[in-house]
CSV table of C-alpha atoms in Angstrom, one decimal:
chain,number,residue,atom,x,y,z
A,1,MET,CA,44.5,-5.3,-107.1
A,2,GLY,CA,47.0,-2.5,-106.1
A,3,GLN,CA,46.4,-0.6,-109.2
A,4,GLN,CA,44.4,2.9,-109.6
A,5,GLU,CA,41.4,2.6,-111.6
A,6,THR,CA,40.6,5.2,-114.1
A,7,VAL,CA,37.6,7.9,-113.2
A,8,VAL,CA,35.5,9.2,-115.8
A,9,THR,CA,34.2,12.5,-115.5
A,10,SER,CA,32.0,14.1,-117.9
A,11,LEU,CA,32.6,18.1,-117.5
A,12,ALA,CA,35.2,19.9,-119.2
A,13,ASP,CA,37.4,21.8,-117.1
A,14,THR,CA,36.4,25.1,-118.5
A,15,VAL,CA,33.2,24.6,-116.7
A,16,ARG,CA,35.0,24.6,-113.3
A,17,GLU,CA,37.1,27.2,-114.5
A,18,GLY,CA,34.2,29.0,-115.3
A,19,ILE,CA,32.3,28.8,-112.0
A,20,GLY,CA,35.5,29.7,-110.3
A,21,ALA,CA,35.7,33.0,-112.1
A,22,ALA,CA,32.1,33.9,-111.7
A,23,LEU,CA,32.5,33.3,-107.9
A,24,ALA,CA,36.0,35.0,-107.8
A,25,GLU,CA,34.5,38.2,-106.6
A,26,VAL,CA,32.1,36.3,-103.9
A,27,ASP,CA,35.4,34.5,-102.8
A,28,ALA,CA,36.9,37.7,-102.0
A,29,ASP,CA,33.9,39.3,-100.1
A,30,LEU,CA,33.5,36.5,-97.9
A,31,ALA,CA,37.3,36.6,-96.9
A,32,ARG,CA,36.9,40.4,-96.4
A,33,ARG,CA,33.8,40.5,-94.4
A,34,TYR,CA,34.0,37.1,-92.3
A,35,PRO,CA,37.7,36.8,-91.6
A,36,GLY,CA,37.1,34.4,-88.3
A,37,ASP,CA,38.1,35.0,-85.0
A,38,PRO,CA,40.9,37.3,-84.5
A,39,GLY,CA,42.9,35.1,-82.0
A,40,THR,CA,43.0,37.9,-79.2
A,41,ARG,CA,42.0,37.3,-75.8
A,42,GLN,CA,38.4,38.4,-75.2
A,43,PRO,CA,37.9,39.9,-71.5
A,44,VAL,CA,35.1,38.7,-69.5
A,45,HIS,CA,34.0,41.7,-68.4
A,46,THR,CA,34.4,45.6,-68.8
A,47,VAL,CA,34.3,47.9,-65.5
A,48,TYR,CA,33.8,51.4,-66.6
A,49,VAL,CA,34.6,54.2,-63.9
A,50,PRO,CA,33.9,57.6,-64.3
A,51,GLY,CA,36.5,60.0,-65.7
A,52,ASP,CA,36.8,62.3,-62.5
A,53,ALA,CA,36.7,59.3,-60.3
A,54,PHE,CA,39.6,57.5,-61.9
A,55,THR,CA,42.8,57.1,-60.1
A,56,ALA,CA,46.3,55.5,-60.1
A,57,GLY,CA,44.7,53.1,-57.5
A,58,THR,CA,41.3,52.7,-58.9
A,59,ILE,CA,42.4,48.8,-60.2
A,60,ARG,CA,43.5,47.9,-57.1
A,61,SER,CA,41.0,49.7,-55.0
A,62,TRP,CA,38.1,47.5,-56.8
A,63,GLY,CA,40.4,44.2,-56.1
A,64,ASP,CA,40.6,45.2,-52.3
A,65,GLN,CA,36.9,46.1,-52.0
A,66,ALA,CA,36.0,43.0,-53.7
A,67,LEU,CA,38.3,40.7,-51.4
A,68,ALA,CA,36.7,42.7,-48.3
A,69,MET,CA,33.3,42.0,-49.5
A,70,LEU,CA,33.8,38.3,-49.8
A,71,ASP,CA,35.4,38.4,-45.9
A,72,GLU,CA,32.3,39.9,-44.9
A,73,HIS,CA,29.5,38.0,-46.5
A,74,ALA,CA,31.1,34.9,-47.9
A,75,PRO,CA,34.4,34.1,-46.0
A,76,ASP,CA,35.0,30.9,-47.2
A,77,ALA,CA,34.2,28.2,-50.0
A,78,GLY,CA,31.2,26.9,-48.4
A,79,ALA,CA,29.8,29.8,-48.0
A,80,LEU,CA,29.9,31.4,-51.3
A,81,ALA,CA,28.9,27.8,-52.6
A,82,ALA,CA,25.6,28.3,-50.3
A,83,VAL,CA,24.7,31.7,-51.7
A,84,LEU,CA,25.3,30.7,-55.5
A,85,GLY,CA,24.1,27.4,-55.6
A,86,LEU,CA,27.5,26.0,-56.7
A,87,PRO,CA,28.3,21.7,-56.6
A,88,ASP,CA,30.6,21.0,-53.8
A,89,ASP,CA,33.2,19.6,-56.2
A,90,LEU,CA,33.5,23.0,-57.8
A,91,ALA,CA,33.2,25.3,-54.3
A,92,GLY,CA,36.9,25.0,-53.3
A,93,PRO,CA,38.2,25.3,-56.7
A,94,VAL,CA,36.2,28.1,-57.7
A,95,TYR,CA,36.6,29.9,-54.5
A,96,GLU,CA,40.5,29.7,-54.6
A,97,ARG,CA,40.6,31.1,-58.2
A,98,VAL,CA,38.2,33.7,-57.3
A,99,ARG,CA,40.1,35.2,-54.5
A,100,ALA,CA,43.6,34.5,-56.7
A,101,LYS,CA,42.1,36.8,-59.5
A,102,LEU,CA,41.0,39.6,-57.4
A,103,GLU,CA,44.6,39.6,-56.0
A,104,ARG,CA,46.4,39.1,-59.3
A,105,GLU,CA,44.2,40.8,-61.9
A,106,PRO,CA,40.9,42.3,-60.4
A,107,VAL,CA,39.9,43.7,-63.7
A,108,GLU,CA,40.3,42.5,-67.3
A,109,ASP,CA,39.0,45.6,-69.2
A,110,LEU,CA,38.4,49.3,-67.8
A,111,ARG,CA,36.5,52.0,-69.5
A,112,ILE,CA,37.2,55.6,-68.2
A,113,ASP,CA,33.9,57.3,-68.9
A,114,PHE,CA,33.1,60.7,-70.5
A,115,GLU,CA,29.7,59.7,-71.4
A,116,ASP,CA,26.7,58.9,-69.1
A,117,GLY,CA,28.9,58.0,-66.1
A,118,TYR,CA,30.6,61.6,-66.3
A,119,GLY,CA,28.0,63.6,-67.5
A,120,PRO,CA,28.0,67.5,-69.0
A,121,ARG,CA,30.9,69.3,-67.5
A,122,SER,CA,32.6,72.7,-68.3
A,123,ASP,CA,34.9,72.2,-71.4
A,124,ALA,CA,38.0,73.2,-69.4
A,125,GLU,CA,37.3,70.5,-66.6
A,126,GLU,CA,36.7,67.6,-69.4
A,127,ASP,CA,40.1,68.9,-71.3
A,128,GLU,CA,41.9,68.6,-67.9
A,129,THR,CA,40.1,65.1,-67.0
A,130,ALA,CA,41.2,63.8,-70.5
A,131,ALA,CA,44.8,64.6,-70.3
A,132,ARG,CA,44.7,63.3,-66.8
A,133,ALA,CA,43.3,59.9,-68.0
A,134,ALA,CA,46.0,59.7,-70.7
A,135,ALA,CA,49.1,60.2,-68.4
A,136,LEU,CA,47.3,57.7,-65.7
A,137,VAL,CA,46.8,54.9,-68.5
A,138,ALA,CA,50.3,55.5,-70.0
A,139,ALA,CA,51.8,55.3,-66.3
A,140,ALA,CA,49.6,52.0,-65.5
A,141,TYR,CA,51.0,50.4,-68.6
A,142,GLU,CA,54.7,51.5,-67.9
A,143,ASN,CA,54.4,50.7,-64.2
A,144,ARG,CA,52.6,47.3,-65.0
A,145,THR,CA,49.6,47.9,-63.1
A,146,ALA,CA,47.4,48.4,-66.0
A,147,ALA,CA,44.4,46.1,-66.4
A,148,PRO,CA,45.0,43.6,-69.9
A,149,TYR,CA,42.8,46.4,-71.7
A,150,MET,CA,41.9,50.0,-70.9
A,151,GLY,CA,40.5,53.1,-72.6
A,152,ILE,CA,37.8,55.7,-73.0
A,153,ARG,CA,34.0,55.7,-73.6
A,154,MET,CA,33.6,59.0,-75.1
A,155,LYS,CA,30.5,60.8,-76.0
A,156,CYS,CA,28.6,59.9,-78.8
A,157,MET,CA,28.1,61.0,-82.4
A,158,GLU,CA,25.0,63.2,-81.7
A,159,ALA,CA,25.1,66.5,-82.8
A,160,ALA,CA,24.8,68.1,-79.4
A,161,VAL,CA,27.9,66.5,-77.8
A,162,ARG,CA,29.8,65.5,-81.1
A,163,ASP,CA,32.5,68.3,-81.0
A,164,ARG,CA,33.2,67.3,-77.0
A,165,GLY,CA,33.6,63.6,-77.8
A,166,ILE,CA,35.9,64.6,-80.3
A,167,ARG,CA,37.9,66.8,-78.6
A,168,THR,CA,37.9,64.6,-75.4
A,169,LEU,CA,39.4,61.5,-77.8
A,170,ASP,CA,41.8,63.9,-79.3
A,171,ILE,CA,43.3,65.0,-76.0
A,172,PHE,CA,43.4,61.6,-74.4
A,173,LEU,CA,44.8,59.9,-77.6
A,174,THR,CA,47.3,62.5,-78.1
A,175,GLY,CA,48.3,62.6,-74.4
A,176,LEU,CA,49.2,58.8,-74.9
A,177,MET,CA,51.1,59.4,-77.8
A,178,GLU,CA,53.2,62.0,-75.9
A,179,ALA,CA,53.7,59.7,-73.3
A,180,GLY,CA,55.5,57.2,-75.6
A,181,GLY,CA,52.8,55.7,-77.7
A,182,LEU,CA,49.4,53.9,-78.1
A,183,PRO,CA,49.5,50.9,-75.8
A,184,ASP,CA,48.6,47.4,-77.3
A,185,GLY,CA,45.5,47.1,-75.1
A,186,LEU,CA,44.1,50.5,-76.1
A,187,VAL,CA,40.1,49.8,-76.4
A,188,LEU,CA,37.6,53.2,-77.4
A,189,THR,CA,34.1,52.8,-77.1
A,190,LEU,CA,31.6,54.9,-79.3
A,191,PRO,CA,28.4,55.0,-77.2
A,192,LYS,CA,24.5,55.9,-78.6
A,193,VAL,CA,25.2,55.1,-82.3
A,194,THR,CA,21.9,54.9,-84.5
A,195,TYR,CA,23.1,55.3,-87.8
A,196,ALA,CA,25.9,53.6,-89.8
A,197,GLU,CA,27.2,57.1,-90.9
A,198,GLN,CA,28.1,57.8,-87.5
A,199,VAL,CA,30.4,55.0,-87.3
A,200,THR,CA,31.7,55.9,-90.5
A,201,ALA,CA,32.4,59.5,-88.9
A,202,MET,CA,34.4,57.8,-86.3
A,203,VAL,CA,36.5,56.0,-88.9
A,204,ARG,CA,37.2,59.1,-90.7
A,205,LEU,CA,38.2,60.7,-87.7
A,206,LEU,CA,40.5,57.7,-86.4
A,207,GLU,CA,42.4,57.8,-90.0
A,208,ALA,CA,42.8,61.6,-89.5
A,209,PHE,CA,44.4,61.1,-86.0
A,210,GLU,CA,46.5,58.0,-87.5
A,211,LYS,CA,48.1,60.4,-90.3
A,212,ALA,CA,48.6,63.4,-88.1
A,213,ARG,CA,50.5,61.2,-85.7
A,214,GLY,CA,52.4,58.8,-88.2
A,215,LEU,CA,50.4,55.7,-87.1
A,216,ALA,CA,49.9,52.9,-89.5
A,217,PRO,CA,46.7,52.8,-91.1
A,218,GLY,CA,44.0,51.1,-89.3
A,219,ARG,CA,46.1,51.0,-86.1
A,220,ILE,CA,43.2,52.2,-83.8
A,221,GLY,CA,40.1,50.1,-83.6
A,222,PHE,CA,36.7,50.7,-81.5
A,223,GLU,CA,33.7,49.0,-80.0
A,224,ILE,CA,30.2,50.1,-81.0
A,225,GLN,CA,27.6,50.4,-78.3
A,226,ILE,CA,24.3,49.2,-78.9
A,227,GLU,CA,21.9,51.2,-76.7
A,228,THR,CA,18.9,52.4,-79.4
A,229,THR,CA,16.6,50.7,-81.4
A,230,GLN,CA,17.4,52.3,-84.5
A,231,ALA,CA,20.7,50.3,-84.1
A,232,ILE,CA,19.2,47.1,-84.6
A,233,LEU,CA,16.2,48.0,-86.8
A,234,GLY,CA,16.5,50.4,-89.3
A,235,ALA,CA,13.6,52.7,-90.7
A,236,ASP,CA,14.4,50.6,-94.2
A,237,GLY,CA,13.4,47.3,-92.4
A,238,ARG,CA,17.3,46.3,-92.3
A,239,ALA,CA,19.4,45.0,-89.6
A,240,THR,CA,21.6,48.5,-88.6
A,241,VAL,CA,24.0,46.6,-86.9
A,242,ALA,CA,25.2,44.7,-89.8
A,243,ARG,CA,25.7,47.8,-91.7
A,244,MET,CA,27.6,49.4,-88.8
A,245,ILE,CA,30.1,46.5,-88.8
A,246,GLU,CA,30.6,47.1,-92.5
A,247,ALA,CA,30.9,51.0,-91.8
A,248,ALA,CA,33.8,50.3,-89.7
A,249,GLU,CA,35.8,49.4,-92.3
A,250,GLY,CA,37.6,46.6,-90.3
A,251,ARG,CA,38.0,48.7,-87.1
A,252,ALA,CA,35.1,47.4,-85.0
A,253,THR,CA,36.4,45.2,-82.3
A,254,SER,CA,32.9,44.4,-80.4
A,255,LEU,CA,29.3,45.2,-80.0
A,256,HIS,CA,28.3,46.2,-76.4
A,257,TYR,CA,24.5,46.0,-75.7
A,258,GLY,CA,23.7,48.8,-73.4
A,259,THR,CA,21.0,47.8,-71.1
A,260,PHE,CA,19.4,50.5,-69.9
A,261,ASP,CA,19.3,53.1,-72.8
A,262,TYR,CA,18.1,50.3,-74.9
A,263,SER,CA,15.3,48.9,-72.8
A,264,ALA,CA,14.2,52.7,-72.1
A,265,SER,CA,14.2,53.1,-76.0
A,266,CYS,CA,11.7,50.4,-76.1
A,267,GLY,CA,9.3,51.3,-73.6
A,268,VAL,CA,10.3,48.6,-71.2
A,269,SER,CA,9.5,50.2,-67.3
A,270,ALA,CA,12.4,51.0,-65.4
A,271,ALA,CA,11.4,48.2,-62.7
A,272,TYR,CA,11.6,45.6,-65.7
A,273,GLN,CA,14.9,47.0,-67.3
A,274,ALA,CA,17.0,44.0,-67.4
A,275,SER,CA,19.8,41.9,-69.5
A,276,ASP,CA,17.2,39.0,-69.6
A,277,HIS,CA,14.6,41.1,-70.9
A,278,PRO,CA,12.7,39.7,-73.8
A,279,ALA,CA,13.6,43.0,-75.7
A,280,ALA,CA,17.0,42.2,-74.6
A,281,ASP,CA,17.0,39.0,-75.8
A,282,HIS,CA,15.9,40.1,-79.5
A,283,ALA,CA,18.5,43.0,-79.7
A,284,LYS,CA,21.5,40.7,-78.5
A,285,ALA,CA,20.6,37.8,-80.9
A,286,VAL,CA,20.3,40.1,-83.9
A,287,MET,CA,24.0,41.5,-82.5
A,288,GLN,CA,25.2,38.1,-82.5
A,289,VAL,CA,24.3,37.0,-86.1
A,290,ALA,CA,25.5,40.2,-87.4
A,291,ALA,CA,28.7,39.7,-85.8
A,292,ALA,CA,29.3,36.3,-86.5
A,293,GLY,CA,32.3,35.0,-88.6
A,294,THR,CA,33.4,38.6,-89.0
A,295,GLY,CA,35.7,38.9,-86.0
A,296,VAL,CA,33.8,41.4,-83.8
A,297,ARG,CA,32.9,40.2,-80.4
A,298,VAL,CA,29.6,40.6,-78.6
A,299,SER,CA,29.1,41.7,-75.0
A,300,ASP,CA,25.8,42.0,-72.9
A,301,GLY,CA,25.7,44.8,-70.8
A,302,SER,CA,25.1,45.2,-66.8
A,303,THR,CA,22.9,45.2,-63.7
A,304,ASN,CA,22.0,48.2,-61.6
A,305,VAL,CA,21.5,46.3,-59.0
A,306,LEU,CA,24.4,46.9,-56.5
A,307,PRO,CA,25.8,44.4,-53.8
A,308,VAL,CA,25.8,46.6,-51.0
A,309,GLY,CA,24.0,46.8,-47.5
A,310,PRO,CA,23.4,44.1,-45.0
A,311,THR,CA,24.7,40.4,-46.0
A,312,ALA,CA,21.0,39.4,-47.0
A,313,GLN,CA,20.6,42.1,-49.4
A,314,VAL,CA,24.5,41.6,-50.7
A,315,HIS,CA,23.5,37.9,-51.0
A,316,ASP,CA,20.2,38.8,-53.1
A,317,ALA,CA,22.3,41.2,-55.6
A,318,TRP,CA,25.0,38.5,-55.8
A,319,ARG,CA,22.4,35.7,-56.8
A,320,LEU,CA,21.0,38.3,-59.3
A,321,HIS,CA,24.5,38.9,-60.9
A,322,HIS,CA,25.5,35.1,-60.8
A,323,GLY,CA,22.4,34.0,-62.3
A,324,LEU,CA,22.4,36.8,-65.3
A,325,THR,CA,26.2,35.9,-66.0
A,326,ARG,CA,25.7,32.1,-66.4
A,327,ARG,CA,22.7,32.8,-68.5
A,328,ALA,CA,24.7,35.2,-70.5
A,329,LEU,CA,27.4,32.3,-70.9
A,330,ALA,CA,25.3,29.6,-72.0
A,331,ARG,CA,24.0,32.2,-74.6
A,332,ALA,CA,27.3,32.8,-76.1
A,333,TYR,CA,27.9,36.3,-74.4
A,334,TYR,CA,31.2,35.6,-73.1
A,335,GLN,CA,31.7,39.2,-71.7
A,336,GLY,CA,29.6,41.7,-70.0
A,337,TRP,CA,29.7,45.1,-67.7
A,338,ASP,CA,30.4,45.5,-64.1
A,339,MET,CA,29.3,48.3,-62.2
A,340,HIS,CA,30.6,47.9,-58.6
A,341,PRO,CA,33.6,45.9,-57.1
A,342,GLY,CA,31.2,43.5,-55.4
A,343,HIS,CA,30.1,42.5,-59.0
A,344,LEU,CA,33.5,40.9,-59.2
A,345,PRO,CA,33.2,38.3,-56.9
A,346,THR,CA,30.2,36.8,-58.8
A,347,ARG,CA,31.5,37.6,-62.5
A,348,TYR,CA,34.6,35.4,-61.8
A,349,ALA,CA,32.6,32.9,-59.7
A,350,ALA,CA,30.1,32.4,-62.6
A,351,VAL,CA,32.9,32.2,-65.2
A,352,TYR,CA,35.0,30.1,-63.5
A,353,ALA,CA,32.1,27.4,-62.9
A,354,PHE,CA,31.1,27.8,-66.2
A,355,TYR,CA,34.4,26.5,-67.9
A,356,ARG,CA,35.2,24.3,-65.0
A,357,GLU,CA,32.3,22.3,-64.9
A,358,GLY,CA,32.7,21.3,-68.7
A,359,LEU,CA,36.2,20.9,-68.7
A,360,GLU,CA,36.6,17.1,-68.4
A,361,LYS,CA,33.5,16.4,-70.9
A,362,ALA,CA,34.9,19.0,-73.3
A,363,ALA,CA,38.7,17.6,-73.1
A,364,ALA,CA,37.3,13.8,-73.7
A,365,ARG,CA,35.3,15.1,-76.4
A,366,LEU,CA,38.0,16.9,-78.3
A,367,THR,CA,40.2,14.3,-77.4
A,368,ALA,CA,38.4,11.7,-79.3
A,369,TYR,CA,37.7,13.9,-82.3
A,370,VAL,CA,41.3,14.3,-82.6
A,371,ALA,CA,42.0,10.7,-82.5
A,372,LYS,CA,38.9,9.9,-84.5
A,373,ALA,CA,37.9,7.4,-81.7
A,374,GLY,CA,34.3,7.9,-81.7
A,375,GLY,CA,32.4,7.9,-78.5
A,376,ASP,CA,28.9,8.3,-77.5
A,377,VAL,CA,28.6,11.7,-79.6
A,378,MET,CA,30.0,11.9,-83.1
A,379,ASP,CA,31.1,15.5,-83.5
A,380,GLU,CA,32.1,17.5,-86.4
A,381,PRO,CA,34.6,20.4,-87.2
A,382,ALA,CA,32.4,22.9,-86.1
A,383,THR,CA,31.8,21.1,-82.6
A,384,ALA,CA,35.5,20.7,-82.5
A,385,LYS,CA,35.8,24.7,-83.1
A,386,ALA,CA,33.8,25.3,-80.4
A,387,LEU,CA,35.3,22.7,-78.2
A,388,SER,CA,38.3,24.3,-78.7
A,389,GLY,CA,37.1,28.0,-78.3
A,390,TYR,CA,35.7,26.8,-75.0
A,391,LEU,CA,39.0,25.7,-74.0
A,392,LEU,CA,40.9,28.7,-75.1
A,393,ARG,CA,38.3,31.0,-73.2
A,394,GLY,CA,39.1,29.5,-70.0
A,395,LEU,CA,42.5,29.4,-70.3
A,396,ASP,CA,42.6,33.0,-71.0
A,397,CYS,CA,40.3,34.3,-68.0
A,398,GLY,CA,42.3,31.8,-65.6
A,399,ALA,CA,39.4,29.1,-65.1
A,400,VAL,CA,41.6,26.4,-66.3
A,401,ASP,CA,45.5,25.9,-66.5
A,402,PRO,CA,47.4,24.7,-69.1
A,403,ALA,CA,48.9,22.0,-67.4
A,404,GLU,CA,45.2,20.7,-66.8
A,405,VAL,CA,44.1,21.2,-70.6
A,406,ALA,CA,47.6,19.7,-71.7
A,407,ARG,CA,47.1,16.5,-69.4
A,408,LEU,CA,43.2,16.0,-70.2
A,409,THR,CA,43.8,16.4,-74.1
A,410,GLY,CA,47.4,16.0,-75.2
A,411,LEU,CA,47.0,19.1,-77.0
A,412,THR,CA,49.2,22.5,-76.8
A,413,ARG,CA,47.9,26.1,-77.0
A,414,ALA,CA,48.9,25.9,-80.7
A,415,ASP,CA,46.9,22.8,-81.2
A,416,LEU,CA,44.0,24.4,-79.8
A,417,ASP,CA,44.3,27.6,-81.7
A,418,GLY,CA,44.6,25.7,-84.9
A,419,LEU,CA,41.2,23.5,-84.4
A,420,ALA,CA,39.3,26.6,-83.5
A,421,GLY,CA,40.3,28.5,-86.5
A,422,ARG,CA,42.3,30.9,-84.9
A,423,PRO,CA,45.7,32.7,-86.1
A,424,ALA,CA,48.7,31.8,-83.6
A,425,LYS,CA,47.4,33.7,-80.5
A,426,LEU,CA,48.2,37.4,-80.2
A,427,GLY,CA,47.4,38.6,-76.9
């Protein structure tokens, strides 16, 4: 007893070394293609505003309009809970947090739109609007009124609008540089991508801008908007979206599903174009699998049913939007697009209820896993990773507080990052 027994093996060290050498290229490829979660905050939504409609007061205006809609159509916690079917124990905490969010940070991610929401304009008008957008974004970050993430959606890389899109992007980025540099929260969206070569073209464009302005290589990333059937399945039978991530050469930050363009490209009738249509589910499932492990996030699309008109009509639109948001969250699409200030109350209500209703169970399971204390569920490292990610997303959006998580788990933010497989928090 107490003496270590000799372990007998049969394979020579050269066997192990040979296998290691044979797989070295695969090891490097896995590390390059699948770096894991980037550790940054993912916004719960993206709001897009036409370029000519965006002003210095847009973000605050959206928050004020959303608060006014709550005052008119759901003036207290019970009223909103009755509309959305929230349980009694969540009604108060969710309502209070929604109002606080609308007062403090109504928009998490804003895209100034130069594509469908802006439409064709004269070159002189779009030049002026792009330059004004850059000045407004720079000023917003300077005076701390910006959303955490802001940027533009340019026109796509198709021949008819390619030059105009490139010029608008150049004007916008140049304006930011002239105003002091690119903000950390800068996000660019490339729409209607059909071929991976269009993504490569965007990479070359950004490389040229970085070189021209003396920026570090790879400084500028971008989102890829998936709005065509060819972006999901190519003529060669392969998943084009996976090739697009590769073509982005590490610059792709997320994939955004375009509900209505994609539905139309599948021939779905206008009345049935929605983010819960089977065609939408298929596209997003392919996007999700293609992006898994790459560090590229996936965002759902939007609903075009706006909460306007009499209270009954607003409530119907709220229930629809809330239901679609809840559905997306359960399917691990943690971000979506909002088209109207009236969507903000139900966006945050759905998100906050999602994270608060599972807080105690997730915390208990994670605590048991860390303590190896067992319990009625036997979790593995992959589940602990998911539980930590759930708590981290709840913290990022304000659904839960750091003190709550610390009290329930005894874990710090750094502990959660480690369990979730994230690097130290960057933003």
